[in-house]
């Protein structure tokens, strides 16, 4: 069925899709003003429908507005390096450097038992040439798999570990102390290869090259081949959208629905600030069916 490119939600939020499979620019909202419940509901609707939503022209926002916007999606995580603003994770990248750009396909916090649900990233000093962020739909990546592969992976889990994947990567986490603290807090975990969105019931591929180490119960080489096969789905352009940063821009994405990739070609230093919203355990298909028997065909 053909999709409308643009539409208006009940609270007045205007939605313009960026691509058929993923992404929308939303407008009709001023984040420097108190957020009405009707607009907050629209933002959630748009996010769950498109996986990632983008806002422009929000240069009047302050930290408190960023926080209020994130709260439309849940409870902000407070583990940033600044005690005055613990909700903020700084996202900085130097011109010409890959460091800090997160230039692999990933979802945020896969190594945590309860990864953040939503990430709200705001341009503070954006790079206006290069340094885009790409997003790929995990729902489309799953939906496009052959049926026999969907069946094969339905109950599989993969292992993930911060220490194994980012050995002493202090730059990414701010300091050696922060890295040690995170490793103590987050021992190795397992996550479902296919996850189900807790609100919409959409099924999505969750394995990724950045954070998937092995498939539980599978021979190592076989598991690596499967991780590579599945993760490659995210590289299909028809599942992707791309966001160029500018003054006053924001991107809000659902870590259960999309993966992202920071393109490391920024031509000037770039500084963004991220607030993530607390999530729960990633639901497998079996978890979802046990929790919501009436909706087990969803997705
Ligand atoms: Fe990220």
mmCIF file of C-alpha atoms and ligand atoms in Angstrom:
data_model
loop_
_atom_site.group_PDB
_atom_site.id
_atom_site.type_symbol
_atom_site.label_atom_id
_atom_site.label_comp_id
_atom_site.label_asym_id
_atom_site.label_seq_id
_atom_site.Cartn_x
_atom_site.Cartn_y
_atom_site.Cartn_z
ATOM 1 C CA UNK A 1 0.000 0.000 0.000
ATOM 2 C CA UNK A 2 1.376 3.408 -0.944
ATOM 3 C CA UNK A 3 2.290 5.662 1.979
ATOM 4 C CA UNK A 4 1.473 9.327 2.376
ATOM 5 C CA UNK A 5 4.693 11.295 2.676
ATOM 6 C CA UNK A 6 3.219 13.936 5.001
ATOM 7 C CA UNK A 7 0.436 13.957 7.551
ATOM 8 C CA UNK A 8 -0.734 15.755 10.692
ATOM 9 C CA UNK A 9 -1.228 14.023 14.035
ATOM 10 C CA UNK A 10 -4.200 14.764 16.359
ATOM 11 C CA UNK A 11 -2.213 17.091 18.673
ATOM 12 C CA UNK A 12 -1.110 19.205 15.684
ATOM 13 C CA UNK A 13 2.369 17.770 15.065
ATOM 14 C CA UNK A 14 3.210 17.803 11.341
ATOM 15 C CA UNK A 15 5.064 14.713 10.138
ATOM 16 C CA UNK A 16 7.036 14.495 6.917
ATOM 17 C CA UNK A 17 8.641 11.144 6.266
ATOM 18 C CA UNK A 18 12.249 11.215 5.115
ATOM 19 C CA UNK A 19 12.165 7.690 3.607
ATOM 20 C CA UNK A 20 9.453 5.034 3.223
ATOM 21 C CA UNK A 21 11.044 2.562 5.687
ATOM 22 C CA UNK A 22 12.339 4.946 8.330
ATOM 23 C CA UNK A 23 12.539 8.517 9.557
ATOM 24 C CA UNK A 24 10.415 11.653 9.678
ATOM 25 C CA UNK A 25 10.981 15.345 10.228
ATOM 26 C CA UNK A 26 8.401 16.689 12.657
ATOM 27 C CA UNK A 27 7.367 20.348 12.901
ATOM 28 C CA UNK A 28 4.745 22.506 14.574
ATOM 29 C CA UNK A 29 6.502 22.341 17.925
ATOM 30 C CA UNK A 30 8.659 24.851 19.830
ATOM 31 C CA UNK A 31 10.744 22.962 22.370
ATOM 32 C CA UNK A 32 11.635 26.155 24.260
ATOM 33 C CA UNK A 33 7.972 26.308 25.363
ATOM 34 C CA UNK A 34 6.262 23.931 27.809
ATOM 35 C CA UNK A 35 5.357 20.710 26.017
ATOM 36 C CA UNK A 36 1.623 19.952 25.988
ATOM 37 C CA UNK A 37 0.482 16.384 26.626
ATOM 38 C CA UNK A 38 -1.139 16.354 23.178
ATOM 39 C CA UNK A 39 2.175 17.162 21.464
ATOM 40 C CA UNK A 40 4.060 14.725 23.696
ATOM 41 C CA UNK A 41 1.621 12.001 22.623
ATOM 42 C CA UNK A 42 2.151 12.976 18.959
ATOM 43 C CA UNK A 43 5.919 12.774 19.384
ATOM 44 C CA UNK A 44 5.623 9.247 20.789
ATOM 45 C CA UNK A 45 3.271 8.226 17.982
ATOM 46 C CA UNK A 46 5.642 9.582 15.323
ATOM 47 C CA UNK A 47 8.674 7.990 16.962
ATOM 48 C CA UNK A 48 7.120 4.544 17.242
ATOM 49 C CA UNK A 49 5.841 4.759 13.658
ATOM 50 C CA UNK A 50 9.105 5.913 12.040
ATOM 51 C CA UNK A 51 11.850 4.752 14.443
ATOM 52 C CA UNK A 52 13.672 8.092 14.340
ATOM 53 C CA UNK A 53 12.287 11.629 14.211
ATOM 54 C CA UNK A 54 14.120 14.865 13.511
ATOM 55 C CA UNK A 55 13.460 18.452 14.592
ATOM 56 C CA UNK A 56 14.845 21.683 13.151
ATOM 57 C CA UNK A 57 14.864 25.276 14.335
ATOM 58 C CA UNK A 58 15.059 24.529 18.069
ATOM 59 C CA UNK A 59 18.007 26.864 18.742
ATOM 60 C CA UNK A 60 16.121 28.542 21.604
ATOM 61 C CA UNK A 61 16.235 25.387 23.733
ATOM 62 C CA UNK A 62 18.032 25.200 27.056
ATOM 63 C CA UNK A 63 19.144 22.145 28.998
ATOM 64 C CA UNK A 64 15.850 22.150 30.928
ATOM 65 C CA UNK A 65 13.917 22.021 27.621
ATOM 66 C CA UNK A 66 16.068 19.127 26.414
ATOM 67 C CA UNK A 67 15.259 17.327 29.661
ATOM 68 C CA UNK A 68 11.523 18.042 29.349
ATOM 69 C CA UNK A 69 11.552 16.762 25.760
ATOM 70 C CA UNK A 70 13.267 13.516 26.837
ATOM 71 C CA UNK A 71 10.724 13.120 29.649
ATOM 72 C CA UNK A 72 7.985 12.876 27.010
ATOM 73 C CA UNK A 73 9.424 9.409 26.324
ATOM 74 C CA UNK A 74 10.116 8.226 29.876
ATOM 75 C CA UNK A 75 12.583 8.689 32.715
ATOM 76 C CA UNK A 76 16.004 10.090 31.771
ATOM 77 C CA UNK A 77 19.090 8.058 32.686
ATOM 78 C CA UNK A 78 21.391 9.952 35.070
ATOM 79 C CA UNK A 79 24.903 8.602 34.533
ATOM 80 C CA UNK A 80 26.687 11.409 32.679
ATOM 81 C CA UNK A 81 30.028 12.907 33.739
ATOM 82 C CA UNK A 82 28.703 16.341 34.832
ATOM 83 C CA UNK A 83 27.244 16.208 38.368
ATOM 84 C CA UNK A 84 25.278 19.403 37.641
ATOM 85 C CA UNK A 85 23.579 17.778 34.633
ATOM 86 C CA UNK A 86 23.961 13.988 35.099
ATOM 87 C CA UNK A 87 21.359 13.331 32.369
ATOM 88 C CA UNK A 88 23.746 14.647 29.687
ATOM 89 C CA UNK A 89 26.120 12.391 27.793
ATOM 90 C CA UNK A 90 28.495 14.599 25.783
ATOM 91 C CA UNK A 91 28.974 13.446 22.187
ATOM 92 C CA UNK A 92 32.008 15.184 20.777
ATOM 93 C CA UNK A 93 34.154 14.539 17.744
ATOM 94 C CA UNK A 94 37.230 16.352 16.470
ATOM 95 C CA UNK A 95 37.498 17.351 12.837
ATOM 96 C CA UNK A 96 38.939 14.500 10.797
ATOM 97 C CA UNK A 97 38.956 11.967 13.671
ATOM 98 C CA UNK A 98 36.965 8.738 14.003
ATOM 99 C CA UNK A 99 37.222 8.927 17.797
ATOM 100 C CA UNK A 100 33.821 9.618 19.336
ATOM 101 C CA UNK A 101 31.891 9.283 16.077
ATOM 102 C CA UNK A 102 30.489 5.761 16.750
ATOM 103 C CA UNK A 103 31.160 4.831 13.139
ATOM 104 C CA UNK A 104 29.757 1.307 13.240
ATOM 105 C CA UNK A 105 26.107 0.276 13.076
ATOM 106 C CA UNK A 106 24.847 -0.036 16.627
ATOM 107 C CA UNK A 107 22.059 0.542 19.085
ATOM 108 C CA UNK A 108 22.885 2.394 22.328
ATOM 109 C CA UNK A 109 23.659 0.417 25.496
ATOM 110 C CA UNK A 110 23.362 -3.117 24.060
ATOM 111 C CA UNK A 111 25.837 -4.294 26.743
ATOM 112 C CA UNK A 112 23.417 -3.269 29.518
ATOM 113 C CA UNK A 113 20.750 -5.650 30.864
ATOM 114 C CA UNK A 114 18.213 -2.847 30.348
ATOM 115 C CA UNK A 115 19.397 -0.698 27.412
ATOM 116 C CA UNK A 116 18.030 2.840 27.072
ATOM 117 C CA UNK A 117 14.716 2.939 25.227
ATOM 118 C CA UNK A 118 15.052 6.291 23.508
ATOM 119 C CA UNK A 119 17.956 8.644 22.778
ATOM 120 C CA UNK A 120 17.442 12.400 22.338
ATOM 121 C CA UNK A 121 20.472 13.993 20.658
ATOM 122 C CA UNK A 122 20.722 17.762 20.388
ATOM 123 C CA UNK A 123 23.137 19.879 18.354
ATOM 124 C CA UNK A 124 25.074 22.308 20.545
ATOM 125 C CA UNK A 125 27.941 23.111 18.148
ATOM 126 C CA UNK A 126 27.117 21.064 15.069
ATOM 127 C CA UNK A 127 29.416 20.392 12.202
ATOM 128 C CA UNK A 128 27.700 21.929 9.195
ATOM 129 C CA UNK A 129 29.647 19.946 6.592
ATOM 130 C CA UNK A 130 30.066 16.206 7.017
ATOM 131 C CA UNK A 131 29.521 14.395 10.314
ATOM 132 C CA UNK A 132 25.997 13.200 9.461
ATOM 133 C CA UNK A 133 24.265 10.478 11.449
ATOM 134 C CA UNK A 134 22.726 7.560 9.532
ATOM 135 C CA UNK A 135 19.857 5.441 10.833
ATOM 136 C CA UNK A 136 18.696 2.022 9.666
ATOM 137 C CA UNK A 137 15.375 0.375 10.446
ATOM 138 C CA UNK A 138 15.690 -2.793 12.531
ATOM 139 C CA UNK A 139 12.012 -3.489 11.782
ATOM 140 C CA UNK A 140 12.593 -3.407 8.011
ATOM 141 C CA UNK A 141 15.814 -5.423 8.461
ATOM 142 C CA UNK A 142 13.825 -8.145 10.235
ATOM 143 C CA UNK A 143 10.792 -8.000 7.927
ATOM 144 C CA UNK A 144 12.943 -8.448 4.835
ATOM 145 C CA UNK A 145 14.537 -11.722 6.003
ATOM 146 C CA UNK A 146 13.516 -15.000 4.375
ATOM 147 C CA UNK A 147 10.873 -16.854 6.416
ATOM 148 C CA UNK A 148 13.146 -19.821 7.149
ATOM 149 C CA UNK A 149 15.811 -17.499 8.565
ATOM 150 C CA UNK A 150 13.192 -15.732 10.707
ATOM 151 C CA UNK A 151 12.248 -19.135 12.094
ATOM 152 C CA UNK A 152 15.868 -20.109 12.701
ATOM 153 C CA UNK A 153 16.646 -16.965 14.711
ATOM 154 C CA UNK A 154 13.323 -16.578 16.571
ATOM 155 C CA UNK A 155 14.632 -17.892 19.911
ATOM 156 C CA UNK A 156 18.351 -17.125 19.598
ATOM 157 C CA UNK A 157 20.296 -14.862 21.920
ATOM 158 C CA UNK A 158 23.691 -13.226 21.526
ATOM 159 C CA UNK A 159 26.304 -12.303 24.125
ATOM 160 C CA UNK A 160 27.462 -8.728 24.643
ATOM 161 C CA UNK A 161 30.086 -7.212 26.888
ATOM 162 C CA UNK A 162 31.436 -3.708 27.276
ATOM 163 C CA UNK A 163 34.870 -4.912 28.414
ATOM 164 C CA UNK A 164 35.267 -7.364 25.541
ATOM 165 C CA UNK A 165 34.224 -4.897 22.865
ATOM 166 C CA UNK A 166 35.821 -1.688 24.089
ATOM 167 C CA UNK A 167 38.957 -2.696 25.935
ATOM 168 C CA UNK A 168 40.156 0.372 27.784
ATOM 169 C CA UNK A 169 38.413 2.722 25.368
ATOM 170 C CA UNK A 170 38.606 5.634 27.767
ATOM 171 C CA UNK A 171 38.044 8.243 25.076
ATOM 172 C CA UNK A 172 34.537 7.009 24.401
ATOM 173 C CA UNK A 173 33.544 6.894 28.059
ATOM 174 C CA UNK A 174 35.281 10.031 29.258
ATOM 175 C CA UNK A 175 37.825 8.626 31.716
ATOM 176 C CA UNK A 176 39.494 5.464 32.993
ATOM 177 C CA UNK A 177 37.398 5.711 36.175
ATOM 178 C CA UNK A 178 34.159 5.867 34.199
ATOM 179 C CA UNK A 179 35.187 2.866 32.092
ATOM 180 C CA UNK A 180 36.051 0.834 35.222
ATOM 181 C CA UNK A 181 32.771 1.853 36.861
ATOM 182 C CA UNK A 182 30.725 0.837 33.809
ATOM 183 C CA UNK A 183 32.499 -2.506 33.568
ATOM 184 C CA UNK A 184 31.792 -3.240 37.208
ATOM 185 C CA UNK A 185 28.181 -2.202 36.786
ATOM 186 C CA UNK A 186 27.632 -4.101 33.534
ATOM 187 C CA UNK A 187 29.026 -7.645 33.484
ATOM 188 C CA UNK A 188 28.483 -9.634 30.236
ATOM 189 C CA UNK A 189 24.830 -10.061 29.220
ATOM 190 C CA UNK A 190 22.796 -11.917 26.617
ATOM 191 C CA UNK A 191 20.237 -10.197 24.382
ATOM 192 C CA UNK A 192 17.596 -11.518 21.969
ATOM 193 C CA UNK A 193 18.595 -11.602 18.290
ATOM 194 C CA UNK A 194 14.997 -10.608 17.488
ATOM 195 C CA UNK A 195 13.355 -8.167 19.868
ATOM 196 C CA UNK A 196 9.745 -7.037 20.155
ATOM 197 C CA UNK A 197 8.829 -3.415 20.822
ATOM 198 C CA UNK A 198 7.037 -3.267 24.189
ATOM 199 C CA UNK A 199 4.478 -0.676 23.044
ATOM 200 C CA UNK A 200 3.736 -1.540 19.414
ATOM 201 C CA UNK A 201 4.650 -5.237 19.265
ATOM 202 C CA UNK A 202 6.824 -4.610 16.187
ATOM 203 C CA UNK A 203 9.534 -7.222 15.695
ATOM 204 C CA UNK A 204 13.034 -5.934 15.068
ATOM 205 C CA UNK A 205 16.498 -7.312 14.486
ATOM 206 C CA UNK A 206 18.714 -6.478 17.459
ATOM 207 C CA UNK A 207 22.019 -8.139 16.665
ATOM 208 C CA UNK A 208 24.731 -5.812 15.428
ATOM 209 C CA UNK A 209 28.412 -5.837 14.557
ATOM 210 C CA UNK A 210 29.350 -3.346 17.255
ATOM 211 C CA UNK A 211 28.133 -5.257 20.291
ATOM 212 C CA UNK A 212 27.298 -8.879 19.376
ATOM 213 C CA UNK A 213 30.122 -11.204 20.390
ATOM 214 C CA UNK A 214 28.688 -14.707 19.870
ATOM 215 C CA UNK A 215 25.398 -16.555 19.467
ATOM 216 C CA UNK A 216 24.489 -18.490 22.611
ATOM 217 C CA UNK A 217 24.654 -22.250 22.067
ATOM 218 C CA UNK A 218 26.177 -21.972 18.608
ATOM 219 C CA UNK A 219 29.644 -22.894 17.444
ATOM 220 C CA UNK A 220 31.830 -19.752 17.374
ATOM 221 C CA UNK A 221 32.460 -19.583 13.629
ATOM 222 C CA UNK A 222 28.847 -20.396 12.825
ATOM 223 C CA UNK A 223 27.664 -17.744 15.292
ATOM 224 C CA UNK A 224 30.022 -15.118 13.837
ATOM 225 C CA UNK A 225 28.769 -15.906 10.333
ATOM 226 C CA UNK A 226 25.156 -15.500 11.452
ATOM 227 C CA UNK A 227 25.915 -12.200 13.244
ATOM 228 C CA UNK A 228 27.631 -10.922 10.086
ATOM 229 C CA UNK A 229 24.759 -12.117 7.859
ATOM 230 C CA UNK A 230 22.104 -10.430 9.992
ATOM 231 C CA UNK A 231 24.064 -7.255 10.720
ATOM 232 C CA UNK A 232 24.666 -6.755 6.993
ATOM 233 C CA UNK A 233 20.926 -6.116 6.563
ATOM 234 C CA UNK A 234 21.400 -2.721 8.222
ATOM 235 C CA UNK A 235 23.658 -1.597 5.376
ATOM 236 C CA UNK A 236 20.840 -1.705 2.782
ATOM 237 C CA UNK A 237 20.116 1.882 1.635
ATOM 238 C CA UNK A 238 16.373 1.157 1.371
ATOM 239 C CA UNK A 239 16.264 0.628 5.150
ATOM 240 C CA UNK A 240 18.151 3.857 5.913
ATOM 241 C CA UNK A 241 17.777 7.566 6.379
ATOM 242 C CA UNK A 242 20.448 10.193 6.967
ATOM 243 C CA UNK A 243 20.480 13.344 9.067
ATOM 244 C CA UNK A 244 22.705 16.368 8.462
ATOM 245 C CA UNK A 245 23.284 18.373 11.617
ATOM 246 C CA UNK A 246 22.637 22.112 11.770
ATOM 247 C CA UNK A 247 22.071 24.752 14.441
ATOM 248 C CA UNK A 248 18.938 23.974 16.450
ATOM 249 C CA UNK A 249 18.624 20.393 15.176
ATOM 250 C CA UNK A 250 17.673 17.305 17.177
ATOM 251 C CA UNK A 251 17.348 13.617 16.443
ATOM 252 C CA UNK A 252 15.228 11.337 18.621
ATOM 253 C CA UNK A 253 15.436 7.603 18.050
ATOM 254 C CA UNK A 254 14.091 4.413 19.592
ATOM 255 C CA UNK A 255 16.944 1.976 20.276
ATOM 256 C CA UNK A 256 14.509 -0.938 19.957
ATOM 257 C CA UNK A 257 13.522 0.053 16.405
ATOM 258 C CA UNK A 258 16.624 1.437 14.696
ATOM 259 C CA UNK A 259 20.399 1.274 14.662
ATOM 260 C CA UNK A 260 22.596 4.271 13.956
ATOM 261 C CA UNK A 261 26.021 5.098 12.524
ATOM 262 C CA UNK A 262 27.996 8.310 12.988
ATOM 263 C CA UNK A 263 29.693 9.155 9.702
ATOM 264 C CA UNK A 264 33.288 10.104 10.601
ATOM 265 C CA UNK A 265 33.851 12.795 7.966
ATOM 266 C CA UNK A 266 33.128 15.902 10.035
ATOM 267 C CA UNK A 267 35.014 18.870 8.621
ATOM 268 C CA UNK A 268 35.032 20.812 11.878
ATOM 269 C CA UNK A 269 34.869 19.895 15.561
ATOM 270 C CA UNK A 270 31.359 18.819 16.517
ATOM 271 C CA UNK A 271 29.648 18.835 19.889
ATOM 272 C CA UNK A 272 26.240 17.288 20.567
ATOM 273 C CA UNK A 273 24.500 16.409 23.835
ATOM 274 C CA UNK A 274 22.478 13.251 24.379
ATOM 275 C CA UNK A 275 19.866 12.358 26.958
ATOM 276 C CA UNK A 276 18.724 8.742 27.013
ATOM 277 C CA UNK A 277 15.503 7.466 28.506
ATOM 278 C CA UNK A 278 15.471 4.386 30.685
ATOM 279 C CA UNK A 279 14.308 1.154 29.049
ATOM 280 C CA UNK A 280 13.530 -2.306 30.374
ATOM 281 C CA UNK A 281 14.862 -5.730 29.447
ATOM 282 C CA UNK A 282 14.814 -6.284 25.671
ATOM 283 C CA UNK A 283 11.824 -8.507 24.942
ATOM 284 C CA UNK A 284 12.292 -11.659 22.887
ATOM 285 C CA UNK A 285 9.399 -13.039 20.830
ATOM 286 C CA UNK A 286 8.756 -15.578 23.621
ATOM 287 C CA UNK A 287 8.822 -12.821 26.278
ATOM 288 C CA UNK A 288 6.297 -10.826 24.256
ATOM 289 C CA UNK A 289 4.000 -13.776 23.712
ATOM 290 C CA UNK A 290 4.108 -14.644 27.417
ATOM 291 C CA UNK A 291 3.366 -11.040 28.327
ATOM 292 C CA UNK A 292 0.712 -10.210 25.730
ATOM 293 C CA UNK A 293 -0.966 -13.413 24.510
ATOM 294 C CA UNK A 294 -3.760 -11.523 22.739
ATOM 295 C CA UNK A 295 -1.279 -9.651 20.553
ATOM 296 C CA UNK A 296 1.213 -12.392 19.747
ATOM 297 C CA UNK A 297 0.738 -12.078 15.998
ATOM 298 C CA UNK A 298 1.751 -8.415 15.972
ATOM 299 C CA UNK A 299 4.753 -7.325 13.986
HETATM 300 FE FE1 LIG B 1 25.197 5.642 19.627
#
